[in-house]
mmCIF file of C-alpha atoms in Angstrom:
data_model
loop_
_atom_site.group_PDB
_atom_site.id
_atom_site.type_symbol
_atom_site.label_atom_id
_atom_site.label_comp_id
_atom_site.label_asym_id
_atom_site.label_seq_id
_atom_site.Cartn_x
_atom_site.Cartn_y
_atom_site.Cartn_z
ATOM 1 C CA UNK U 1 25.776 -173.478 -142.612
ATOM 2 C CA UNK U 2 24.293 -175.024 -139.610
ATOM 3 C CA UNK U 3 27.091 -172.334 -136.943
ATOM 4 C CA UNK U 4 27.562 -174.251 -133.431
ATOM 5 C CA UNK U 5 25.664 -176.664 -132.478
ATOM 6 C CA UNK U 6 25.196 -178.941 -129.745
ATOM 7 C CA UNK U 7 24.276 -182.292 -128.619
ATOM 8 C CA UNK U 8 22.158 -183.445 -126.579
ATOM 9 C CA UNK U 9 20.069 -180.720 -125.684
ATOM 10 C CA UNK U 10 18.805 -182.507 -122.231
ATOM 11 C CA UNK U 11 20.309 -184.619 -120.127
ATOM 12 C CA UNK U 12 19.245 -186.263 -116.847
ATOM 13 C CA UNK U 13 21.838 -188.179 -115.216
ATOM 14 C CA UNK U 14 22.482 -189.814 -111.698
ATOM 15 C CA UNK U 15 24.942 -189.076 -109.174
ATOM 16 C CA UNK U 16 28.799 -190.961 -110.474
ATOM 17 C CA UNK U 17 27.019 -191.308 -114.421
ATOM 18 C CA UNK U 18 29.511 -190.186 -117.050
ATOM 19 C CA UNK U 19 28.499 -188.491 -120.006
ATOM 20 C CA UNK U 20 29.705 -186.827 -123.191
ATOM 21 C CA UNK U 21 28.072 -183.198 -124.278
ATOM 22 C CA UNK U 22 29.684 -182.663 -128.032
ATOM 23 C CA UNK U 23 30.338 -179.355 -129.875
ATOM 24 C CA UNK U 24 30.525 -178.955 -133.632
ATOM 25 C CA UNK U 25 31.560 -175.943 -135.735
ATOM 26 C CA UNK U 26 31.586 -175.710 -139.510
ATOM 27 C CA UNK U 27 32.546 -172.253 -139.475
ATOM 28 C CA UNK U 28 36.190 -173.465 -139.186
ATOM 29 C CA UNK U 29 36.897 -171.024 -136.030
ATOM 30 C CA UNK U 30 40.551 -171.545 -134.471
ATOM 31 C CA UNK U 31 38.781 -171.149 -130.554
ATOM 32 C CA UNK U 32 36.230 -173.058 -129.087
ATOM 33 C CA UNK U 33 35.108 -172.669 -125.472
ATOM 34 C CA UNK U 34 32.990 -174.550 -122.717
ATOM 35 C CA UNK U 35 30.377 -172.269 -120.696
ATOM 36 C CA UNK U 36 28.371 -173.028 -117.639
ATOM 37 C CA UNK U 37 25.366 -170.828 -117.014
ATOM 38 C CA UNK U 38 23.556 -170.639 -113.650
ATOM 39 C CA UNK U 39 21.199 -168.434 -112.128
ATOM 40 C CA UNK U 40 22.522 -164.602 -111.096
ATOM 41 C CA UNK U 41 26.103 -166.058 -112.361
ATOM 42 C CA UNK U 42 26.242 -165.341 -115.786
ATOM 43 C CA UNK U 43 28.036 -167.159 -117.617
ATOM 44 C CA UNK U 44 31.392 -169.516 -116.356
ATOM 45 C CA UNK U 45 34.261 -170.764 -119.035
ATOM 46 C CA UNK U 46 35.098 -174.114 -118.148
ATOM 47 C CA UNK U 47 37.275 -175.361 -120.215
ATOM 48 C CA UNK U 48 38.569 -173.634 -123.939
ATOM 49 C CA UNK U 49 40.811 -174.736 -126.530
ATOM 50 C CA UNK U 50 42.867 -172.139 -129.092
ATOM 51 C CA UNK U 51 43.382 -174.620 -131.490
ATOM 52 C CA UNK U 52 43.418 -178.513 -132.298
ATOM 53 C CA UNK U 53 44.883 -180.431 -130.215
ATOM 54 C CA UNK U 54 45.343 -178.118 -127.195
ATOM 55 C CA UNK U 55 43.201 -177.267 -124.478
ATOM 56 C CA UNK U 56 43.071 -174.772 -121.074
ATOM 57 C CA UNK U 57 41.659 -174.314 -117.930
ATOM 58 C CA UNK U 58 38.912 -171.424 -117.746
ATOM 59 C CA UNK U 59 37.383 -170.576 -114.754
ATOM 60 C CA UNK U 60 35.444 -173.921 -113.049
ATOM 61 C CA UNK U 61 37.149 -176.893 -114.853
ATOM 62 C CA UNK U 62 37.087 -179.210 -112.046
ATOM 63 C CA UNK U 63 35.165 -182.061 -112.481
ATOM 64 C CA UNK U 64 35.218 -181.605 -116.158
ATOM 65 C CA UNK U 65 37.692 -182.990 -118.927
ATOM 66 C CA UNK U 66 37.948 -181.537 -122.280
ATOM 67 C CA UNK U 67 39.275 -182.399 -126.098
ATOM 68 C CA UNK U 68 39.977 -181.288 -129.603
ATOM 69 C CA UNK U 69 40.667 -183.633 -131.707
ATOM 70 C CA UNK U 70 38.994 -182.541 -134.681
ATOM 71 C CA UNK U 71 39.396 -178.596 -135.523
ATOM 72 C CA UNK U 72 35.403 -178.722 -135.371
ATOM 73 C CA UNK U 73 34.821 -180.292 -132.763
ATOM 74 C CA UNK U 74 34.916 -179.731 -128.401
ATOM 75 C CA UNK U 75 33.956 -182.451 -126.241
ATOM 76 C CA UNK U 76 33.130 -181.801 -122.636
ATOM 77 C CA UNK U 77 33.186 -184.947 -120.439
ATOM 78 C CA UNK U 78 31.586 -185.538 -116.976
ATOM 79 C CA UNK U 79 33.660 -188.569 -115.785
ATOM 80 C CA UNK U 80 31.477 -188.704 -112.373
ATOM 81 C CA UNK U 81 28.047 -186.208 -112.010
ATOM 82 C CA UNK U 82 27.436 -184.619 -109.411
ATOM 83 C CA UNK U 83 24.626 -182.451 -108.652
ATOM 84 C CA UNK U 84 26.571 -179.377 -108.160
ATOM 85 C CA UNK U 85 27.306 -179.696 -112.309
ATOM 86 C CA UNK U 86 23.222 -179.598 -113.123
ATOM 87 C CA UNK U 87 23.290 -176.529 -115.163
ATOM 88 C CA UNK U 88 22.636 -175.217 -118.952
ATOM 89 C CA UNK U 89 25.760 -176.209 -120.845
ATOM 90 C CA UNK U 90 26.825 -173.489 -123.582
ATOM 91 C CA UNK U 91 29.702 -174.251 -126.250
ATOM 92 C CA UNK U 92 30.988 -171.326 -128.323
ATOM 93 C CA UNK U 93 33.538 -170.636 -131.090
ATOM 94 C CA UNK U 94 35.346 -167.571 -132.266
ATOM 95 C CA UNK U 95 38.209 -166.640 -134.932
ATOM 96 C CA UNK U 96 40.736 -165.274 -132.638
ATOM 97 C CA UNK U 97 39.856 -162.371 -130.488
ATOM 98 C CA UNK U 98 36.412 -161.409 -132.045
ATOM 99 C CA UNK U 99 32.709 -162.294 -131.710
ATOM 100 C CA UNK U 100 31.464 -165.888 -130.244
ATOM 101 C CA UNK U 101 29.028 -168.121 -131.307
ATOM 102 C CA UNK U 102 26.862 -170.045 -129.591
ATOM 103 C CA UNK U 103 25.266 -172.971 -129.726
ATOM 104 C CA UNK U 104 22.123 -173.596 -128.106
ATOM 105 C CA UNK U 105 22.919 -175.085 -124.656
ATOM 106 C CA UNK U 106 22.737 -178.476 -123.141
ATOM 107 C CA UNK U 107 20.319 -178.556 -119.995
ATOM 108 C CA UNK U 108 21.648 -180.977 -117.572
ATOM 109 C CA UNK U 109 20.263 -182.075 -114.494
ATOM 110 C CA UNK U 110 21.879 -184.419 -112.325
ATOM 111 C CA UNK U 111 20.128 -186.280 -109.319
ATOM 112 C CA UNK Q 1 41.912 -159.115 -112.931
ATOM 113 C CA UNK Q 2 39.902 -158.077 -114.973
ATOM 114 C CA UNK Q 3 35.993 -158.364 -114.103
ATOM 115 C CA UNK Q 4 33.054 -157.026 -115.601
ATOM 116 C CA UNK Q 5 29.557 -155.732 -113.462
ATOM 117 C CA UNK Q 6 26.521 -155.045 -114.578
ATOM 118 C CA UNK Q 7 24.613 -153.369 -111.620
ATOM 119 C CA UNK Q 8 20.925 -154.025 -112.270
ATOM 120 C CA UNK Q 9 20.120 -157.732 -112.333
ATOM 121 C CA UNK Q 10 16.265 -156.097 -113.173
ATOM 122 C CA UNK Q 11 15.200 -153.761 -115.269
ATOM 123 C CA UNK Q 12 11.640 -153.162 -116.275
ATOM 124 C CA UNK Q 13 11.095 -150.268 -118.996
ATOM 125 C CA UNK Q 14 7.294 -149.684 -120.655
ATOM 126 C CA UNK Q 15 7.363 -150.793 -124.409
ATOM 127 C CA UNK Q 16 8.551 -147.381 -125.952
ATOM 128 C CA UNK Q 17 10.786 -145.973 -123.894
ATOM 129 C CA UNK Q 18 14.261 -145.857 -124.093
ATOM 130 C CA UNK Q 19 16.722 -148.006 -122.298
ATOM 131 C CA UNK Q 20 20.027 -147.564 -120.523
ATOM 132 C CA UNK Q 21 21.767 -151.057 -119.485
ATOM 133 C CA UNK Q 22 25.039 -149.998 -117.586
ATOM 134 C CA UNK Q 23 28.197 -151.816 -117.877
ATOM 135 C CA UNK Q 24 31.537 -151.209 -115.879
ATOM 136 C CA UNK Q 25 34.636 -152.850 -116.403
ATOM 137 C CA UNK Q 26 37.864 -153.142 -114.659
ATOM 138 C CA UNK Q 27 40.982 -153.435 -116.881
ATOM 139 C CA UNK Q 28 44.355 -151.227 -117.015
ATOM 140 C CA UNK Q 29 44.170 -150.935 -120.820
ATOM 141 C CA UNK Q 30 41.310 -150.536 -123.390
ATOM 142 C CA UNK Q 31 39.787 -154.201 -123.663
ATOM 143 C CA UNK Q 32 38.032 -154.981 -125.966
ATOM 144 C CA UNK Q 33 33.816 -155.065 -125.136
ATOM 145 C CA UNK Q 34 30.770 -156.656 -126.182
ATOM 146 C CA UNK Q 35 26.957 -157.044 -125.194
ATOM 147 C CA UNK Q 36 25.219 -159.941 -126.175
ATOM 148 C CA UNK Q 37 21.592 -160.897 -126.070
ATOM 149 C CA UNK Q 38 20.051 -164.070 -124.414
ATOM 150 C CA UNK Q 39 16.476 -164.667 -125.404
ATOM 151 C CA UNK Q 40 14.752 -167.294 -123.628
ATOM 152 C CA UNK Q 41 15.716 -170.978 -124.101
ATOM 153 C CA UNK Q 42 18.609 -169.836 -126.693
ATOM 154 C CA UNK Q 43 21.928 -169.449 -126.556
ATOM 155 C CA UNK Q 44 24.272 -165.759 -126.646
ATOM 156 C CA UNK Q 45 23.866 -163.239 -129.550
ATOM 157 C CA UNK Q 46 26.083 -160.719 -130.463
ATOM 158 C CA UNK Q 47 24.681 -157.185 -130.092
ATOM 159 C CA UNK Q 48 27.602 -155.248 -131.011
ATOM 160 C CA UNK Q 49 31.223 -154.646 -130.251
ATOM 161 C CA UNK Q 50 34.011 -152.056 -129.645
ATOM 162 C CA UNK Q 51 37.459 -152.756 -130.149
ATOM 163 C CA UNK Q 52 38.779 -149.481 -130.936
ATOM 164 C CA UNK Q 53 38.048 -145.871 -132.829
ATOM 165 C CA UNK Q 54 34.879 -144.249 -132.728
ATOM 166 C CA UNK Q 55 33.601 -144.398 -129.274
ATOM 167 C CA UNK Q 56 29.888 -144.796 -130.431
ATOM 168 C CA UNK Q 57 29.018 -148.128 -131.585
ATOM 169 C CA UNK Q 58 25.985 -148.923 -133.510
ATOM 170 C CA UNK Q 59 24.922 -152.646 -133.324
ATOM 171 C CA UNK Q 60 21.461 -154.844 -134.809
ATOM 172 C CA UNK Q 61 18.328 -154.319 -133.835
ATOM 173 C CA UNK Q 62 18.390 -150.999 -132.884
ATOM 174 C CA UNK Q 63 20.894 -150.599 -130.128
ATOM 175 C CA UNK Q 64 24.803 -148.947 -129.642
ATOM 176 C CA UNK Q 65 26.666 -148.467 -126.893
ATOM 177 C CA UNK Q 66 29.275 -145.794 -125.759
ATOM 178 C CA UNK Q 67 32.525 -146.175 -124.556
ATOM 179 C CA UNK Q 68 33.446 -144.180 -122.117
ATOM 180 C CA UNK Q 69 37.461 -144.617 -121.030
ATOM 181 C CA UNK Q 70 37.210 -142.008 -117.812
ATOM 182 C CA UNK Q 71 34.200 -144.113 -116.434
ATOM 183 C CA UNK Q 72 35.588 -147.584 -117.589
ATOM 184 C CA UNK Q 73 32.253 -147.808 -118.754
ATOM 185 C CA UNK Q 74 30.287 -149.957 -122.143
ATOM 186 C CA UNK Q 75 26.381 -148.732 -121.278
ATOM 187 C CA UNK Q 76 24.426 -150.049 -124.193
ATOM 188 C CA UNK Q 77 21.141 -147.823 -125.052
ATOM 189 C CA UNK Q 78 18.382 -148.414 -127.342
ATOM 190 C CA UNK Q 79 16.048 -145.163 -127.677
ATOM 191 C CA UNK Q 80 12.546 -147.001 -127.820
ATOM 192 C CA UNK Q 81 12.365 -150.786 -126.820
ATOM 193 C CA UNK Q 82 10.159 -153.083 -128.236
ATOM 194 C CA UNK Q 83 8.445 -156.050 -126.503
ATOM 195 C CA UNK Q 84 10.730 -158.692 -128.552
ATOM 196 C CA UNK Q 85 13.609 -157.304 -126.431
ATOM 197 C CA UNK Q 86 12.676 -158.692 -123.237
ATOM 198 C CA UNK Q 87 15.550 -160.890 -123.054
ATOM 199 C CA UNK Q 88 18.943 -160.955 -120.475
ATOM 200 C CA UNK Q 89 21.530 -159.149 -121.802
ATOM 201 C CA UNK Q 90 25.426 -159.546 -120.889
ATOM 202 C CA UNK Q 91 28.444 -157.087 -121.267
ATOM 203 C CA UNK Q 92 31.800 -158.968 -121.679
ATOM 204 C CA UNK Q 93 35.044 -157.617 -121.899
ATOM 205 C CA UNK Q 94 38.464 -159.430 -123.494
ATOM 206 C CA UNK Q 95 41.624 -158.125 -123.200
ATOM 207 C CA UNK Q 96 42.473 -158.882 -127.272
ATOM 208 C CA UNK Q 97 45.318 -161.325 -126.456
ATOM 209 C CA UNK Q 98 45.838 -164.772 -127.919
ATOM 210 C CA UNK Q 99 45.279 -167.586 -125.359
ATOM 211 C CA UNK Q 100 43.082 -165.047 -123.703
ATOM 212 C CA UNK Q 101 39.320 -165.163 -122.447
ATOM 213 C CA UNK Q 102 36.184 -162.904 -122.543
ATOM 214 C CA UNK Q 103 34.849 -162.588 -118.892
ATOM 215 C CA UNK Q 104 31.077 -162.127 -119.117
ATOM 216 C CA UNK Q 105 29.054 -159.779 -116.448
ATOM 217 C CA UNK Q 106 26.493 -161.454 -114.590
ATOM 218 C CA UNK Q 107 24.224 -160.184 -117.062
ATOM 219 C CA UNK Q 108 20.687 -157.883 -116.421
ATOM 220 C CA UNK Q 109 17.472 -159.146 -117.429
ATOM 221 C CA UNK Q 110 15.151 -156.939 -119.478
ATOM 222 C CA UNK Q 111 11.268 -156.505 -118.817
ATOM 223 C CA UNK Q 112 9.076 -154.989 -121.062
ATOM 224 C CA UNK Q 113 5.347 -153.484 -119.732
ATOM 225 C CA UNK Q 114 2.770 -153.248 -122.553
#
């Protein structure tokens, strides 16, 4: 029972470079949820989903594209960096309204 | 909206003495509340949570947390801290509702003197 985990765990990209950041769950959670975390401001939902196949806005999605295909997994796309999105990348899952899980961040830098 | 703040960004406590990290919240209703634990380099832990009942909440590692509905408070306490919890810790409130989100305080980061 490996929980949430992420991939990759570092990332340097250039400014316009796409990239994928994946999330997997095997605790087969109905919510899964995209964090940013930067310095003095905690911690930023992106982008969540309730369920396969659907997806929301959270707080700062812009710039960011999202998708649940698979119940276990969350994909967070950056079609264009920017150096505004270098940050520490946390996914998370939960069973409704309860505790989340997290993975174990994605650092990202962008140049 | 609702918004969570945690007023000390700092906090530095001597290894053995208790700790108070305070946590307000702003919500018409009783949300529900967590505090979770960031140690270096890892991702969130959960602590403990309250969703409803006993206003005292015990969590792991040593720590519970009060709820206090006049002072839309969540302070979490621990009554002698240990150097492994230096760490940033971060209240977060939900309001229980499918399709809805946990908003996360901007957390307060714990030092411990030897």
């Amino acid at each position: 029972n490996a929980g949430v985990t992420q991939t990759p765990k570092f990332r340097v990209l250039k400014t316009g470079q796409s990239m994928t950041l994946l999330c997997a769950q095997d605790m087969n959670h109905e919510y899964m949820y995209w964090y940013r975390q930067d310095p003095g401001m905690g911690l930023r939902l992106i982008h969540y989903s309730v369920g396969e196949g659907t997806t929301a806005k959270g707080e700062v999605p812009d710039g960011y594209n999202v998708s649940r295909l698979k119940k276990q997994n969350f994909l967070l796309g950056l079609e264009s960096a920017a150096p505004s999105q270098t940050s520490v990348y946390f996914c998370a899952s939960s069973q409704s309204s309860d505790t989340q899980y997290f993975g174990p961040g994605t650092r990202l830098t962008v140049l | 909206a609702q918004s969570v703040t945690q007023p000390d960004i700092h906090i530095t406590v001597s290894e053995g003495a208790s700790l108070e990290l305070r946590c307000n919240y702003s919500y018409g209703a009783t949300p529900y509340l967590f505090w979770y634990v960031q140690s270096p380099g890892q991702g969130l832990q959960l602590l403990l949570k309250y969703f409803s009942g006993d206003t005292l909440v015990q969590g792991i590692k040593g720590f519970e947390a009060e709820f206090k509905r006049s002072q839309s408070s969540f302070n979490l306490r621990k009554p002698s801290v240990h150097w492994s919890d230096a760490a940033e810790y971060f209240c977060a409130v939900e309001r229980g509702n499918r399709d809805d989100k946990i908003i996360f305080g901007k957390g307060t980061r714990l030092h411990i003197l030897p």
